[in-house]
Short mmCIF file of C-alpha atoms and ligand atoms in Angstrom, two decimals:
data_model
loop_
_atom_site.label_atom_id
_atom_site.label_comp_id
_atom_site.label_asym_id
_atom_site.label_seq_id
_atom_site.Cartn_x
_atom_site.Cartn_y
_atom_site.Cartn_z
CA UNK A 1 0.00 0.00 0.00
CA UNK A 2 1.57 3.26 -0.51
CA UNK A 3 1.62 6.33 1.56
CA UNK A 4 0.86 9.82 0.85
CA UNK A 5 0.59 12.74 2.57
CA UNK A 6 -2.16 15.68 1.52
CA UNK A 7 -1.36 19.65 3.11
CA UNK A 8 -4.36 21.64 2.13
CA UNK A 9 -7.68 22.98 2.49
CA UNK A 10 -10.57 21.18 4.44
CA UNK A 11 -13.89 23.30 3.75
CA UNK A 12 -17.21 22.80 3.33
CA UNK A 13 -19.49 23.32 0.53
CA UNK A 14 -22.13 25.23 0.10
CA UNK A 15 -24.06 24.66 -3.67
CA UNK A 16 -26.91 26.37 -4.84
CA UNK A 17 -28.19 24.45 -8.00
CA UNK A 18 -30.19 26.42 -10.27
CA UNK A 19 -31.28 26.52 -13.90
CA UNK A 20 -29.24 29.93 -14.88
CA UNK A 21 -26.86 32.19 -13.46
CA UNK A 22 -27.87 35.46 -11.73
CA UNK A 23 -27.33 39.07 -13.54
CA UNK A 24 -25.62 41.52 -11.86
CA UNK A 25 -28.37 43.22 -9.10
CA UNK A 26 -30.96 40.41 -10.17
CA UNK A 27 -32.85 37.96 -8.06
CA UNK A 28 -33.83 34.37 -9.15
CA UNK A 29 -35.35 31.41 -7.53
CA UNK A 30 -33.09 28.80 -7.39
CA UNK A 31 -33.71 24.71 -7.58
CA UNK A 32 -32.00 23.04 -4.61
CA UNK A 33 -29.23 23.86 -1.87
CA UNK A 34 -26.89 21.66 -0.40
CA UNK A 35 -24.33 21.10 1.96
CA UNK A 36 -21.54 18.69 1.40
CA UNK A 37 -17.43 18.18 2.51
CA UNK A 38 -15.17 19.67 0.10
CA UNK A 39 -11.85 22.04 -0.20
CA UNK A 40 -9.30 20.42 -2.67
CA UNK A 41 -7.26 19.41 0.09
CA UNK A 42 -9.66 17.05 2.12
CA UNK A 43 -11.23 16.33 -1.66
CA UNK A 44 -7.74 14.71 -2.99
CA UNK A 45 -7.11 12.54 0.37
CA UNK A 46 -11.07 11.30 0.05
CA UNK A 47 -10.08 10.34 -3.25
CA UNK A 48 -6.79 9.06 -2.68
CA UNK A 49 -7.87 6.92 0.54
CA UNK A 50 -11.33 5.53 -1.67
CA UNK A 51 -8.23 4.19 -4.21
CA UNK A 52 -6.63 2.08 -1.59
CA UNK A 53 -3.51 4.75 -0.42
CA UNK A 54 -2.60 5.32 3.21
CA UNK A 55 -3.72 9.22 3.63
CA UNK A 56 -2.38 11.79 6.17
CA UNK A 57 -4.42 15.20 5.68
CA UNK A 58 -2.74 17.76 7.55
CA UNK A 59 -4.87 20.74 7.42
CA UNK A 60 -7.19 22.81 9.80
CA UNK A 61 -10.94 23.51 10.65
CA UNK A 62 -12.87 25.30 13.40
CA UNK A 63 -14.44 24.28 16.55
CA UNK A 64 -17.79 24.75 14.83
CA UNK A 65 -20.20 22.26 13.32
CA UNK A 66 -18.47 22.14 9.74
CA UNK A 67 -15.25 21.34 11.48
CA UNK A 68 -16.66 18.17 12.75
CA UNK A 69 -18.80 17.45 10.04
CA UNK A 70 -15.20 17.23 7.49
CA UNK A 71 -13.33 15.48 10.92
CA UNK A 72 -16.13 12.72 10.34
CA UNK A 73 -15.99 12.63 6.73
CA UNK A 74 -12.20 11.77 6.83
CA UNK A 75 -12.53 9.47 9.75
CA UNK A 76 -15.39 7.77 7.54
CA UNK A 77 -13.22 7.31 4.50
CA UNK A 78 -9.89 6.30 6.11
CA UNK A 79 -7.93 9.66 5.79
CA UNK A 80 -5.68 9.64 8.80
CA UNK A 81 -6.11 12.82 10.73
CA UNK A 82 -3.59 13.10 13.26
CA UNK A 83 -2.49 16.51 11.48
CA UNK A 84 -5.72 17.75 11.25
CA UNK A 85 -5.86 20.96 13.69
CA UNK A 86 -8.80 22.53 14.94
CA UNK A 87 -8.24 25.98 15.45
CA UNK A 88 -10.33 28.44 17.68
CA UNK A 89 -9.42 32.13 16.03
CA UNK A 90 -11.49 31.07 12.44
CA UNK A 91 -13.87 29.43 10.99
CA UNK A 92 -14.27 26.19 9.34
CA UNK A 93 -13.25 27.07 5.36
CA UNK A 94 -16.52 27.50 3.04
CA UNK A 95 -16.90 27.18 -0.75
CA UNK A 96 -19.86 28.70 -2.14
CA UNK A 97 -21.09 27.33 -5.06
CA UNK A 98 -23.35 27.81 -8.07
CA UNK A 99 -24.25 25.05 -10.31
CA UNK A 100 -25.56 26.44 -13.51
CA UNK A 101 -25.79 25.36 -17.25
CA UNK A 102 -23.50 22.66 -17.14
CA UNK A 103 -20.99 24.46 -14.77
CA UNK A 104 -19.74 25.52 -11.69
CA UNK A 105 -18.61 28.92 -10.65
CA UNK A 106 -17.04 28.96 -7.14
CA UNK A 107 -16.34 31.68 -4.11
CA UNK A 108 -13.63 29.92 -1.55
CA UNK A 109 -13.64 31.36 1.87
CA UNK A 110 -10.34 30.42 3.24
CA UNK A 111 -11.01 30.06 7.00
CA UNK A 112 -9.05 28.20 9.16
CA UNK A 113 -7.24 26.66 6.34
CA UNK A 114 -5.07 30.24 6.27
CA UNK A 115 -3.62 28.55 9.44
CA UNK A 116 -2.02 25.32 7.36
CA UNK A 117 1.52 27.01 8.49
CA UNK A 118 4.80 25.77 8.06
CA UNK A 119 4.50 25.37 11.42
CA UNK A 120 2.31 22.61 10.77
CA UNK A 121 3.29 21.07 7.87
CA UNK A 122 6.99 20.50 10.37
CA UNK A 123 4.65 18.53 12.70
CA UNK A 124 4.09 15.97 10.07
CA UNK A 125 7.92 15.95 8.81
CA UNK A 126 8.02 12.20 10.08
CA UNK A 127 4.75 11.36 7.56
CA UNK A 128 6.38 13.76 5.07
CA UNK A 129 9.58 12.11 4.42
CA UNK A 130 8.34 8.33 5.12
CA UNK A 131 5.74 9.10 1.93
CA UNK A 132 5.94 7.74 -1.42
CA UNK A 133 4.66 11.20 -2.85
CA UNK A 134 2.94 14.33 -1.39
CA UNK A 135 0.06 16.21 -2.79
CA UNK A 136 -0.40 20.26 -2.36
CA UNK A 137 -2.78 22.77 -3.76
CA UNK A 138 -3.53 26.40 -3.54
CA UNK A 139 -6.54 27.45 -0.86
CA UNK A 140 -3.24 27.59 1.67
CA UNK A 141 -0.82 30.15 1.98
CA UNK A 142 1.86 30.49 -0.30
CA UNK A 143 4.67 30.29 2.34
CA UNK A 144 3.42 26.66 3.49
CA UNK A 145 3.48 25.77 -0.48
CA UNK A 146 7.02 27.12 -0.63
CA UNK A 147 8.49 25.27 2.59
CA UNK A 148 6.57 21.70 1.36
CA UNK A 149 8.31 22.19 -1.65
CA UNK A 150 11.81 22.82 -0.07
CA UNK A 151 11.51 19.69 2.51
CA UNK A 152 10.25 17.27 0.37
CA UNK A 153 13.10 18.56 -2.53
CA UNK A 154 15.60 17.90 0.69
CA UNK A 155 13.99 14.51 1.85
CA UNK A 156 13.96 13.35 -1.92
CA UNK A 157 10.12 12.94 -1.79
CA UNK A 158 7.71 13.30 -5.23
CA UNK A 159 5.75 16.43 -4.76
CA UNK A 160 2.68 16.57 -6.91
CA UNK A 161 1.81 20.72 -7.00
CA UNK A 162 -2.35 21.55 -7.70
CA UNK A 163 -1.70 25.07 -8.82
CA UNK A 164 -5.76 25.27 -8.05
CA UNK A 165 -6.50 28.27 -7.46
CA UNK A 166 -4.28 29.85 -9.80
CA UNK A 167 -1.68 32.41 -8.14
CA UNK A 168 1.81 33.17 -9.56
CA UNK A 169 4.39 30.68 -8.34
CA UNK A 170 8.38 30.87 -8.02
CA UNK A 171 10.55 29.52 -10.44
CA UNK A 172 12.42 27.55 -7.55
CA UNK A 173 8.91 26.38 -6.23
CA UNK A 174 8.66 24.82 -9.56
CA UNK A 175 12.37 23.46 -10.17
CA UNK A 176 11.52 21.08 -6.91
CA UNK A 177 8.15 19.97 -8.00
CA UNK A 178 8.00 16.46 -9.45
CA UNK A 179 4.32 16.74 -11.53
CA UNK A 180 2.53 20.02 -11.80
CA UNK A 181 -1.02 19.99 -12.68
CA UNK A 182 -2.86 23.46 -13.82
CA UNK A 183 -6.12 22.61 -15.88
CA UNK A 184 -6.04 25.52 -18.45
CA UNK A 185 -6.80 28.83 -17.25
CA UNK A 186 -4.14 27.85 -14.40
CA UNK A 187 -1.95 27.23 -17.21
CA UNK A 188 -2.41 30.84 -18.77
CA UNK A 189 -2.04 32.51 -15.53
CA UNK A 190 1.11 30.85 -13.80
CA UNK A 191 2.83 31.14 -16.99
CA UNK A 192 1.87 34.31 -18.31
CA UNK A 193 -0.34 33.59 -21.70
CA UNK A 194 3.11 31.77 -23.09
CA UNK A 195 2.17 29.49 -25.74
CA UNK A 196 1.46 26.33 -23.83
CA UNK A 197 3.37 24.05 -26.58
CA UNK A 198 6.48 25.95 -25.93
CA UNK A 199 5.93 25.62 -22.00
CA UNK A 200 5.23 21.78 -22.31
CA UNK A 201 8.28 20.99 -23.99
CA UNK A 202 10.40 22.96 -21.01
CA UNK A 203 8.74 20.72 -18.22
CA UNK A 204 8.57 16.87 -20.05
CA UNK A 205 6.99 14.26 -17.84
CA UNK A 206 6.51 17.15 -15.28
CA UNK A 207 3.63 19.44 -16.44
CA UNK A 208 0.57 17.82 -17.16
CA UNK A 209 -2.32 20.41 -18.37
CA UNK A 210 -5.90 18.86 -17.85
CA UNK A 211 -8.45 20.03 -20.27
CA UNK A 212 -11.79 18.54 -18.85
CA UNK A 213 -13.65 16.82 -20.98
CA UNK A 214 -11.00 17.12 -23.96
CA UNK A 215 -8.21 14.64 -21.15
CA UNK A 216 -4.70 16.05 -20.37
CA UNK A 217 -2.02 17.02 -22.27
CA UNK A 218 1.68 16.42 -21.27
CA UNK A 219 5.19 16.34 -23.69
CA UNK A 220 6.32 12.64 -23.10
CA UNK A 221 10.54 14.39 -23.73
CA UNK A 222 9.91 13.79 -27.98
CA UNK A 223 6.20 14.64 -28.78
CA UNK A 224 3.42 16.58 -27.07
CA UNK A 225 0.41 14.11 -26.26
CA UNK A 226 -3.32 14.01 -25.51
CA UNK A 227 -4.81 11.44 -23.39
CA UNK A 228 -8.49 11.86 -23.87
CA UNK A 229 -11.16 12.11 -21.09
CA UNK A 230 -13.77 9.18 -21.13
CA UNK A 231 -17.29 9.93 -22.21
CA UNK A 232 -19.91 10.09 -19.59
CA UNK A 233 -22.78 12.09 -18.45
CA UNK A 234 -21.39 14.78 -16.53
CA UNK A 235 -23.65 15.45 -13.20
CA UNK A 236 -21.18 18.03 -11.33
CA UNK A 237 -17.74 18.18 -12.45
CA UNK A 238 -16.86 20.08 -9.33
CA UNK A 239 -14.05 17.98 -7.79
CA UNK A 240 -13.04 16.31 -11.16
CA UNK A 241 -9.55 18.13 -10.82
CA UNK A 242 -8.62 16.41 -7.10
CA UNK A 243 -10.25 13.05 -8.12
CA UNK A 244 -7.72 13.30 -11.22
CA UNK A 245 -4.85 14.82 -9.27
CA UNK A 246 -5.13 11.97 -6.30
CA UNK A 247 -5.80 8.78 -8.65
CA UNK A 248 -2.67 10.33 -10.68
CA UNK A 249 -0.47 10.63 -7.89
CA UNK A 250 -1.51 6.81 -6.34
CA UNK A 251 -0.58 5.28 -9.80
CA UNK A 252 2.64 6.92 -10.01
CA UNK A 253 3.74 6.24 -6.30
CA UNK A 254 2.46 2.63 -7.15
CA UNK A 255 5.21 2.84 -10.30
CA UNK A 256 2.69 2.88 -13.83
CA UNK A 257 3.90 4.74 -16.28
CA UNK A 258 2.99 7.95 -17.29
CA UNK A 259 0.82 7.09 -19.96
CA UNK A 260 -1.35 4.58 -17.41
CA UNK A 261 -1.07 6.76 -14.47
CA UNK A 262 -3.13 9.23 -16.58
CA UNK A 263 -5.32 7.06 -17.87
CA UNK A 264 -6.25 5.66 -14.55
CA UNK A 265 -6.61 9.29 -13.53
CA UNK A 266 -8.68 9.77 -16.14
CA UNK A 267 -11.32 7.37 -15.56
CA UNK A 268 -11.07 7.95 -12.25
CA UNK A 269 -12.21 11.94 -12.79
CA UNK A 270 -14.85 10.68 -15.30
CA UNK A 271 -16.23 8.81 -12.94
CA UNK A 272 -16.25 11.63 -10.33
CA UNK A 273 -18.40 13.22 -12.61
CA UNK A 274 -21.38 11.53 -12.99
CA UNK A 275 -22.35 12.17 -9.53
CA UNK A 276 -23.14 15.25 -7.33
CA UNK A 277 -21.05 16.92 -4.89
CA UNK A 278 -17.05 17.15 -5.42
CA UNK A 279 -16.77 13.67 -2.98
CA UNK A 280 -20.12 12.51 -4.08
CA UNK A 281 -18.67 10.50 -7.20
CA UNK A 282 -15.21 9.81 -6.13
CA UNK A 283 -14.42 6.06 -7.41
CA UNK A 284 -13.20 3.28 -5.33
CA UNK A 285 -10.47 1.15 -6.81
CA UNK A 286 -12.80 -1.71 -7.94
CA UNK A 287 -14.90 1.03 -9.13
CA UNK A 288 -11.82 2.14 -11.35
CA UNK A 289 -10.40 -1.27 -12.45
CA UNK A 290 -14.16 -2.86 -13.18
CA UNK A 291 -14.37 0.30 -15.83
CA UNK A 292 -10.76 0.17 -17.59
P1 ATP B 1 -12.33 21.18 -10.80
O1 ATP B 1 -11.72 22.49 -10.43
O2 ATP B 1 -13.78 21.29 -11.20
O3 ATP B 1 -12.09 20.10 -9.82
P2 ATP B 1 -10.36 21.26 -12.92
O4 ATP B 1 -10.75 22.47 -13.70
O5 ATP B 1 -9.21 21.36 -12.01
O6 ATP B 1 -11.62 20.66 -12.14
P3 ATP B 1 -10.59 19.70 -15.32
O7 ATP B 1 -9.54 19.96 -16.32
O8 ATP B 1 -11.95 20.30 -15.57
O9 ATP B 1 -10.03 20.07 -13.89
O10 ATP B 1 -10.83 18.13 -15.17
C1 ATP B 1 -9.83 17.26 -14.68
C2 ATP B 1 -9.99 15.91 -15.34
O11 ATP B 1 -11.27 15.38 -15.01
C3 ATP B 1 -9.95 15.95 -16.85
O12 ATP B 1 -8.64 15.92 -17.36
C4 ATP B 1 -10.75 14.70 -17.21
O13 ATP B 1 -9.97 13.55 -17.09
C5 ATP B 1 -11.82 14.68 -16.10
N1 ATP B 1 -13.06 15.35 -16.51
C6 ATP B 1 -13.44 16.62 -16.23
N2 ATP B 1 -14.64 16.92 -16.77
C7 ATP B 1 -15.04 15.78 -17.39
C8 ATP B 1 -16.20 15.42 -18.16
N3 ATP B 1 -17.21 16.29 -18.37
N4 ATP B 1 -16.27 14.16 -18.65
C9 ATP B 1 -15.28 13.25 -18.44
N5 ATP B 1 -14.15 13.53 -17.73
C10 ATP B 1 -14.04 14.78 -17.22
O1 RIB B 2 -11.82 21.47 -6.46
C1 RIB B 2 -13.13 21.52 -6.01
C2 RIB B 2 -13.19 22.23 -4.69
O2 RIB B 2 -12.80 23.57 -4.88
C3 RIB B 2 -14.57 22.27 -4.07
O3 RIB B 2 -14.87 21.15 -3.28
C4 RIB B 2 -14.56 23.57 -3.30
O4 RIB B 2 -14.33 23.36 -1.93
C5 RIB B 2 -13.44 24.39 -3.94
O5 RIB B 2 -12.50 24.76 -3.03
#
């Protein structure tokens, strides 16, 4: 079994469903409301743990109802959560959602997940350096991003970097990243509208762009490929980027090539999809294998 370690967000989210997106100053009645775990943290170790990995989360939530709502969630899925803090100065994290013609739009309240310090993160250095790869996104501050990156580049560990949201990133952050993973729009922002063929070919086997239902494109070191999505009926696609990003990072750190790891992530994410809620249609590994 292999063992990963997840530093992010833990929130909760909120998702208004509703047939068409508000105007500006306009009020419409929407269809159904909802409440369900999220933040792409706590999303990719729910994944990760549902395809058979050993998961530490180390994150934060509040002493409030959410926080113990997401506590549960992980304790119900197998996520380990000896690094999970719960933190009295903030809230539990929020994400408030729309889901409208086909998409999602998406307001992230950081909460406690602003106190994911390095402080933390050097509470789980034992986890860190025992794991076969380690998984980081975005709804965290940057200086915990840029100290996960430096310890796991000194303890030789695979870091897999979610540049989700999208904020500008250090060219040194990058150097000691193993697999970066911006969907498109990430890709345009952390490197500046370059043309993404040029970028590709400077990160081979390293930058992996995922294009939702078009798959994810990578440079394989001699020619730039696409590894299409599967079709399905897309439900919510909210969480198909950490569904993707954990099955990815499990399949590596179990030693598949590129080319498989992807296509496991892949189904994996297509799967995700065809239910609602970003943990709602997370896969389990039979769920995965029985589809290939
Ligand atoms: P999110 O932020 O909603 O979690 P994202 O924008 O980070 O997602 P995407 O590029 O939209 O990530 O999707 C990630 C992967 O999920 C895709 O590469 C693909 O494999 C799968 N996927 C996404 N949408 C669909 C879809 N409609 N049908 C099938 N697979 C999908
Ligand atoms: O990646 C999907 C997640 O992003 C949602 O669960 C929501 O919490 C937002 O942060």
């Amino acid at each position: 079994m292999i063992k990963m370690t997840i530093i992010g967000s833990s929130s909760i989210d909120l998702v208004v469903t509703t047939s068409k997106r508000p105007n500006q100053g306009e009020t419409i009645i929407g269809e159904s409301f909802k409440t369900v775990p999220g933040g792409k943290g706590a999303n990719q170790a729910v994944a990760a743990a549902r395809l058979g990995a050993e998961v530490f989360m180390v994150g934060c939530v509040g002493e409030d109802n959410f926080g113990e709502t997401i506590i549960n969630n992980f304790t119900a899925n197998g996520v380990n959560t000896t690094y999970v803090e719960r933190v009295t100065h903030s809230e539990t994290g929020t994400a408030h959602i729309t889901l409208a013609e086909g998409d999602n739009s998406i307001i992230v309240v950081k909460g406690a997940n602003d106190y994911v310090t390095p402080d933390l993160v050097e509470k789980a250095l034992n986890v860190i350096s025992e794991s076969d790869v380690v998984l980081i996104q975005q709804e965290i501050p940057k200086e915990t991003v840029e100290y996960v990156a430096e310890i796991c580049f000194a303890n030789n560990v695979p870091l897999l970097l979610n540049p989700a949201p999208a904020r500008p990133i250090s060219k040194t952050v990058i150097e000691k990243a193993t697999y970066l993973t911006p969907n498109e729009s990430e890709a345009a922002i952390l490197f500046e509208d370059k043309d993404i063929h040029e970028v590709l070919k400077e990160f081979p086997n390293k930058l992996l762009v995922t294009e939702g239902k078009n798959g994810v494109r990578y440079y394989d070191g001699i020619n730039e490929i696409v590894i299409p999505a599967y079709s399905v009926e897309a439900v919510d696609t909210t969480g198909a980027g950490d569904t993707f990003n954990a099955a990815f990072a499990v399949a590596v750190a179990e030693g598949k090539s590129m080319e498989d790891s992807i296509r496991f992530a892949n189904r994996a994410a297509s799967l995700s999809v065809t239910k609602f809620g970003a943990q709602g249609g997370m896969p389990t590994r039979e769920e995965v294998e029985g589809s290939l």
